[in-house]
mmCIF file of C-alpha atoms in Angstrom:
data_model
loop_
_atom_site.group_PDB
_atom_site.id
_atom_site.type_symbol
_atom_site.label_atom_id
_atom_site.label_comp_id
_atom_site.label_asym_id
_atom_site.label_seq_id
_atom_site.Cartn_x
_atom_site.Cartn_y
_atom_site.Cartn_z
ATOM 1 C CA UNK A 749 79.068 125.985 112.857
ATOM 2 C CA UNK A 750 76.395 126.997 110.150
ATOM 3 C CA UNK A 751 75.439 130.545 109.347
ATOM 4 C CA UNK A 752 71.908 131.597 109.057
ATOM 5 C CA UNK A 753 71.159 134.145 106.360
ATOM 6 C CA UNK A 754 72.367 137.041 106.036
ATOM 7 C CA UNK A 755 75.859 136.244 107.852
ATOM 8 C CA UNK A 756 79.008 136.641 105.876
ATOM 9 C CA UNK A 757 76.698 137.499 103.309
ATOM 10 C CA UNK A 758 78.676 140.826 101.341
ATOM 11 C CA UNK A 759 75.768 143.396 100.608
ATOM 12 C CA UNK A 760 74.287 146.424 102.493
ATOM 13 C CA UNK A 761 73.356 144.532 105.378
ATOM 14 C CA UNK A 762 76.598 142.324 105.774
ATOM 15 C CA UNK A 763 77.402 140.967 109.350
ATOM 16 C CA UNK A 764 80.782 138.767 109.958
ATOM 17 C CA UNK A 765 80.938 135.832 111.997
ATOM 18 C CA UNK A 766 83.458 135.679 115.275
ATOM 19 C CA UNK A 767 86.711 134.842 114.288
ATOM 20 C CA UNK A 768 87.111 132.349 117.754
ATOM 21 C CA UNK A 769 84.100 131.597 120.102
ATOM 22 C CA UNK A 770 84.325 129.841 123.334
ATOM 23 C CA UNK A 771 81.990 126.955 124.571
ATOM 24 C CA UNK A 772 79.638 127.329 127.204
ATOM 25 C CA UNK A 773 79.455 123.929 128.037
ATOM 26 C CA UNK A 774 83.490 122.793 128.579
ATOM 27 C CA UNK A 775 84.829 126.043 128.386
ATOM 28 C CA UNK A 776 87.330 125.865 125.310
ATOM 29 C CA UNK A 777 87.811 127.715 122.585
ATOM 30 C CA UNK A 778 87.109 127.340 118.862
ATOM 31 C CA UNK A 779 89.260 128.856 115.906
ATOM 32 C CA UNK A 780 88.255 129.134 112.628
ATOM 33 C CA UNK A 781 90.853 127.306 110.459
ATOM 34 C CA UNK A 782 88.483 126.161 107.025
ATOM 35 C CA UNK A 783 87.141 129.400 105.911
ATOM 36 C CA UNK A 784 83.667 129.837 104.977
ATOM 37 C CA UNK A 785 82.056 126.706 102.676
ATOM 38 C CA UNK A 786 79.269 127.675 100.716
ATOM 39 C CA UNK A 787 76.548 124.896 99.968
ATOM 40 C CA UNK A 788 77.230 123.173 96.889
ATOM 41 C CA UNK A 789 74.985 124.718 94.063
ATOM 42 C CA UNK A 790 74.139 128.035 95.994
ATOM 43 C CA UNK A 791 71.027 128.365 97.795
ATOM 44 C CA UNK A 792 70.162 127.662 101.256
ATOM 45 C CA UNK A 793 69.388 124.455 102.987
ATOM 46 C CA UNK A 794 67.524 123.932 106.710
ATOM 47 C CA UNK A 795 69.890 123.437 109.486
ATOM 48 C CA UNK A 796 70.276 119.998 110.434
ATOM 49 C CA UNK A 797 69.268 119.119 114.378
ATOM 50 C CA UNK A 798 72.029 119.003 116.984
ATOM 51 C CA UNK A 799 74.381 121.923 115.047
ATOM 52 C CA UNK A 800 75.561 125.175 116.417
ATOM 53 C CA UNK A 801 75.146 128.221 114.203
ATOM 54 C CA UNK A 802 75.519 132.354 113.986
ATOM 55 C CA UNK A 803 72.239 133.616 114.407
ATOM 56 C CA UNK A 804 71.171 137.037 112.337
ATOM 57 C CA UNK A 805 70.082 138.457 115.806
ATOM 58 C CA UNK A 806 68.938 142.335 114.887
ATOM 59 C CA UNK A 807 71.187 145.094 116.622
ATOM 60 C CA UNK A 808 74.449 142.887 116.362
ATOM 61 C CA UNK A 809 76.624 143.772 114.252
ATOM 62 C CA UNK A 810 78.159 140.216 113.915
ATOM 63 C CA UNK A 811 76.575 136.575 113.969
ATOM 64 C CA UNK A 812 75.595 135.684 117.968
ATOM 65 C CA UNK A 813 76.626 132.146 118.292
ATOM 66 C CA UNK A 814 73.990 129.914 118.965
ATOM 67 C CA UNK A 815 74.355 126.211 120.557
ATOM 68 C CA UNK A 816 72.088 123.303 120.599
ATOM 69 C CA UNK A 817 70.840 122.492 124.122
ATOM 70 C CA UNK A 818 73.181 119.356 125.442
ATOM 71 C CA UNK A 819 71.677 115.777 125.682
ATOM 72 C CA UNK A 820 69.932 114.921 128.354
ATOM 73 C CA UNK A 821 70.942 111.625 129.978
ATOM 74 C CA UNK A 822 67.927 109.830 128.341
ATOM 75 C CA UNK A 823 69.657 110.924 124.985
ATOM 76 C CA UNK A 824 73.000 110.423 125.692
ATOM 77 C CA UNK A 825 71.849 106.094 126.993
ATOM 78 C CA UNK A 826 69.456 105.903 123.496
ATOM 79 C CA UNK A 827 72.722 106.847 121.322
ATOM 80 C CA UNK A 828 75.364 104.888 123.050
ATOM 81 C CA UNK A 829 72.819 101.941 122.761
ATOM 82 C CA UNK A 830 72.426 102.592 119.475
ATOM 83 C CA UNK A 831 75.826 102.713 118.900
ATOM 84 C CA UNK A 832 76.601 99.462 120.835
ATOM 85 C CA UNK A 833 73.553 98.065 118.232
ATOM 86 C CA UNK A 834 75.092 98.909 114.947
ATOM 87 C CA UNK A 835 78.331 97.008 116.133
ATOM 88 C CA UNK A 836 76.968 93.857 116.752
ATOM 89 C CA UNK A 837 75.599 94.378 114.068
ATOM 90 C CA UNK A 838 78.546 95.085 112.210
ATOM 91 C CA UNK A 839 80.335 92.064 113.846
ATOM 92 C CA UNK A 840 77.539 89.583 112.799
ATOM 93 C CA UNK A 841 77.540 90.621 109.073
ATOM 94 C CA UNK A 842 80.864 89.941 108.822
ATOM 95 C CA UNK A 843 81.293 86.806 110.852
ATOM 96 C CA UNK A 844 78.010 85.513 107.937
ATOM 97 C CA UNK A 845 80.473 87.115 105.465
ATOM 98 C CA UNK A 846 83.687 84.837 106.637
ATOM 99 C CA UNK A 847 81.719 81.554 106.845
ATOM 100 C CA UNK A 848 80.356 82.440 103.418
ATOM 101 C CA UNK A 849 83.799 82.834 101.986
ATOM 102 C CA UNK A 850 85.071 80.181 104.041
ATOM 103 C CA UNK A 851 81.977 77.622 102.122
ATOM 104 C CA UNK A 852 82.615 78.739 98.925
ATOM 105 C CA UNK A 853 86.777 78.317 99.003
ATOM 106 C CA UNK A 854 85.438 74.567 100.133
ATOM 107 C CA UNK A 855 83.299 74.052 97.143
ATOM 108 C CA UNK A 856 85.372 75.669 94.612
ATOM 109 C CA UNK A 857 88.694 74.430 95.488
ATOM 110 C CA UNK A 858 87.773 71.466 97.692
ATOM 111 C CA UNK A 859 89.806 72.886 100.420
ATOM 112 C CA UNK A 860 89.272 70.984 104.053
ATOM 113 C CA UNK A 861 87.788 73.185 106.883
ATOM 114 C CA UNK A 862 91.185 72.633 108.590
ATOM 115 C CA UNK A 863 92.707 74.217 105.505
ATOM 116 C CA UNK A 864 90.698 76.927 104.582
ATOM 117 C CA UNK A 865 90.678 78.065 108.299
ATOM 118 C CA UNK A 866 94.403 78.053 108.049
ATOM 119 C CA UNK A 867 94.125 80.446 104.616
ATOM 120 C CA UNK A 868 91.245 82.942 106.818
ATOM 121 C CA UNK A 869 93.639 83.046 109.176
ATOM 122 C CA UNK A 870 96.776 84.420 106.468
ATOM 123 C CA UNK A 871 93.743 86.271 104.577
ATOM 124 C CA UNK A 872 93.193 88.989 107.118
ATOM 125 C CA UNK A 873 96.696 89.059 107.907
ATOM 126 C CA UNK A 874 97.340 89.965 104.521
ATOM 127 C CA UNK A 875 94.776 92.280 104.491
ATOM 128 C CA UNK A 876 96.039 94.055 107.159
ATOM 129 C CA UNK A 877 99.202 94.448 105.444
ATOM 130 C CA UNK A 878 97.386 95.564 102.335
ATOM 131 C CA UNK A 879 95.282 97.820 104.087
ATOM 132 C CA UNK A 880 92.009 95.937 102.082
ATOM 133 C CA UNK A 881 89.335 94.185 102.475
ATOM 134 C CA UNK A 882 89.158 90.593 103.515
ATOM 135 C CA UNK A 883 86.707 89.901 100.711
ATOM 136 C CA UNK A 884 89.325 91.642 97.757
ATOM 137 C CA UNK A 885 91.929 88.719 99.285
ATOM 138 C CA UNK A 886 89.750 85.948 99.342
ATOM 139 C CA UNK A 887 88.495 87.043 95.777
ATOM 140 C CA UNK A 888 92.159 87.040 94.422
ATOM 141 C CA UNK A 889 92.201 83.178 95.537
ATOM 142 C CA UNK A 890 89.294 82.616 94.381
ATOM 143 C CA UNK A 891 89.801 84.046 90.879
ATOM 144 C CA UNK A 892 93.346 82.238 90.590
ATOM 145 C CA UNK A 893 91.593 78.825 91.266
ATOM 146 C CA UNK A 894 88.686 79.683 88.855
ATOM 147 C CA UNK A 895 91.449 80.254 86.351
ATOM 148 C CA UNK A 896 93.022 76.819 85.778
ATOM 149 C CA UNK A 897 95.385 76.931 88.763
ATOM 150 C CA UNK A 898 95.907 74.021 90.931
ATOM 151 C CA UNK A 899 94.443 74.408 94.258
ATOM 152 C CA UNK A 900 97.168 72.670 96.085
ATOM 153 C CA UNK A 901 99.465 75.489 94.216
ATOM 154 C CA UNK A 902 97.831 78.334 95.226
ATOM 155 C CA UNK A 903 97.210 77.138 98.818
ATOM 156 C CA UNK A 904 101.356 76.289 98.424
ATOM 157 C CA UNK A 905 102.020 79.976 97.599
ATOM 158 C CA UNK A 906 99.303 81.782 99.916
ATOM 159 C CA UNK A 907 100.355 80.239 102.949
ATOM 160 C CA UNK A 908 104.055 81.102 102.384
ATOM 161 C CA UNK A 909 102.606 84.992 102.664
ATOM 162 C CA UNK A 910 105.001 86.425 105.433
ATOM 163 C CA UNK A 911 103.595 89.575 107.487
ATOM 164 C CA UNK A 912 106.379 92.443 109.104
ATOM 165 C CA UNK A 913 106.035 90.282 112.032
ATOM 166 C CA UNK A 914 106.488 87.335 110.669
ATOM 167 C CA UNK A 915 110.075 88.370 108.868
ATOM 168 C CA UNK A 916 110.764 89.872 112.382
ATOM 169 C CA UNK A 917 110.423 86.532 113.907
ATOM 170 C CA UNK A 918 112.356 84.708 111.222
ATOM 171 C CA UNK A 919 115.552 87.293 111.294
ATOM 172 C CA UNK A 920 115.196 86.746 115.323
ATOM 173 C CA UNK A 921 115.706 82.938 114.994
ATOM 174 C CA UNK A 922 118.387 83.512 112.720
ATOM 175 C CA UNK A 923 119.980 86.296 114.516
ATOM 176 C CA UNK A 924 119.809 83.623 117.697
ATOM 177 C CA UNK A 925 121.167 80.599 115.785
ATOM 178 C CA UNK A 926 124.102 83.086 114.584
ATOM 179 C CA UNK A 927 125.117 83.803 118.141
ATOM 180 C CA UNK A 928 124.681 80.152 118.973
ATOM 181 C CA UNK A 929 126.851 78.861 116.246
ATOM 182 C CA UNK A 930 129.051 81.498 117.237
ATOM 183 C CA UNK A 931 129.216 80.500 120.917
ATOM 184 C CA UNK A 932 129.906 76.954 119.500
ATOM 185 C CA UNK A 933 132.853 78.000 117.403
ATOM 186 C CA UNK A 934 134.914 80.060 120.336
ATOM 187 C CA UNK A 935 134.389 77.428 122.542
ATOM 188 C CA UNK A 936 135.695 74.751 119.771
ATOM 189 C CA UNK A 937 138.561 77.114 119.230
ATOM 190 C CA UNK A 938 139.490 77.708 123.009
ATOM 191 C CA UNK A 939 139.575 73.721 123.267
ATOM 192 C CA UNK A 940 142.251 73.690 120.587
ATOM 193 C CA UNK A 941 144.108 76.523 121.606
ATOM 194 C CA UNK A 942 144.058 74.843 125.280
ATOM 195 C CA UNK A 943 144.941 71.726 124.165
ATOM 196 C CA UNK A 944 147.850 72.574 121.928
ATOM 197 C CA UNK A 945 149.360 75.297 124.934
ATOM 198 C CA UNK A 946 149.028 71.759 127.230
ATOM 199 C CA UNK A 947 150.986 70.123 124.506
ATOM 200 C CA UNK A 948 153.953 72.859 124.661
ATOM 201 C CA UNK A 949 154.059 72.902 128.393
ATOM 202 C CA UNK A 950 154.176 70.142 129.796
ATOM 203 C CA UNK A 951 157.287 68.251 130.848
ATOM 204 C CA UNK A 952 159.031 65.702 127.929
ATOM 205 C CA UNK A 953 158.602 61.823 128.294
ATOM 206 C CA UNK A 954 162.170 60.238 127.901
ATOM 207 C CA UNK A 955 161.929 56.952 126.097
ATOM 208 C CA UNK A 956 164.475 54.264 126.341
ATOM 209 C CA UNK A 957 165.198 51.919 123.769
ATOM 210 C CA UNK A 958 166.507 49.136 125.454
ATOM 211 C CA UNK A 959 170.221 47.866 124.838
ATOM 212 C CA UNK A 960 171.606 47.200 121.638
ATOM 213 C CA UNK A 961 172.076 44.038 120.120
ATOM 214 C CA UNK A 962 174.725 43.451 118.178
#
């Protein structure tokens, strides 16, 4: 909410604004929790279009708050449009950005298009674990081929780049060849445990040697 001049303005003719207004539209309630923000530099500025302020209404002795009129359905189509423009948008820009990348790796490190799909792929995964930009990543490989390095030795130790998910995968496999070897070994030990409890118990074999010659 803005404040038209004049509110929470200290001087003879100071009015305060409501401390917690209610919406006419939904029905809920607002709470001041910022404070009051004065425009950088001083001054005044004109109030944008579509904002809610306290109107200076004379004989109130606070700010009346003032809404904007809600969108009409017209309004509301034109800005979800607009809004459904601007990502396609968005998505074409940086599918041209990704085959740009993708033709330069190929020129400056004479990666494949198998390859260099393979690194796009481990690129935004590693951005995602960076929490960066898919260009900064691509750069970095860039720059390190640019610099002397071998290509085949920086594809070598990009594509070894392990996300969360991939270490969670790894320590599962290992976790389930543990329990199989495990298995493996009690079973191999309740063979030989069987086997030398069937040697104790069962009945002797009496062997003759046949007469003796004298």
């Amino acid at each position: 909410m803005y404040l038209e001049k004049g509110v929470e303005e200290f001087g003879a003719n100071h009015k305060p604004s409501p401390f917690t207004i209610s919406c006419p539209y939904c029905g809920g309630m607002a709470m001041d929790v910022s404070g009051i923000q004065k425009v950088p530099g001083g001054g005044y500025v004109p109030l944008p279009d579509g904002y809610g302020y306290f109107a200076n209404v004379e004989g109130r002795d606070c700010g009346v708050p003032t809404f904007p009129p809600p969108p009409t359905v017209a309004e509301k189509a034109a800005a979800v449009g607009k809004a459904i423009e601007i990502i396609i948008a968005d998505e074409i820009d940086g599918l041209l950005r990704e085959r740009e990348m993708e033709f330069a790796m190929e020129a400056i490190a004479g990666y494949s298009e198998t390859e260099t799909r393979e690194i796009m792929k481990k690129a935004r995964a590693m951005a995602e674990w960076r929490t960066c930009s898919l260009e900064e990543i691509i750069g970095e490989i860039m720059s390190a081929v640019a610099r002397g390095e071998s290509p085949e030795k920086v594809k070598g130790e990009f594509l070894h780049f392990k996300t969360a998910w991939d270490r969670k995968e790894d320590r599962e496999r290992q976790r389930a060849a543990g329990r199989a070897d495990a298995v493996r070994f009690s079973r191999q030990k309740e063979r030989e445990r069987a086997q030398r409890r069937q040697k104790r118990t069962r009945p002797r074999r009496r062997e003759y040697r046949g007469p003796d010659i004298v």
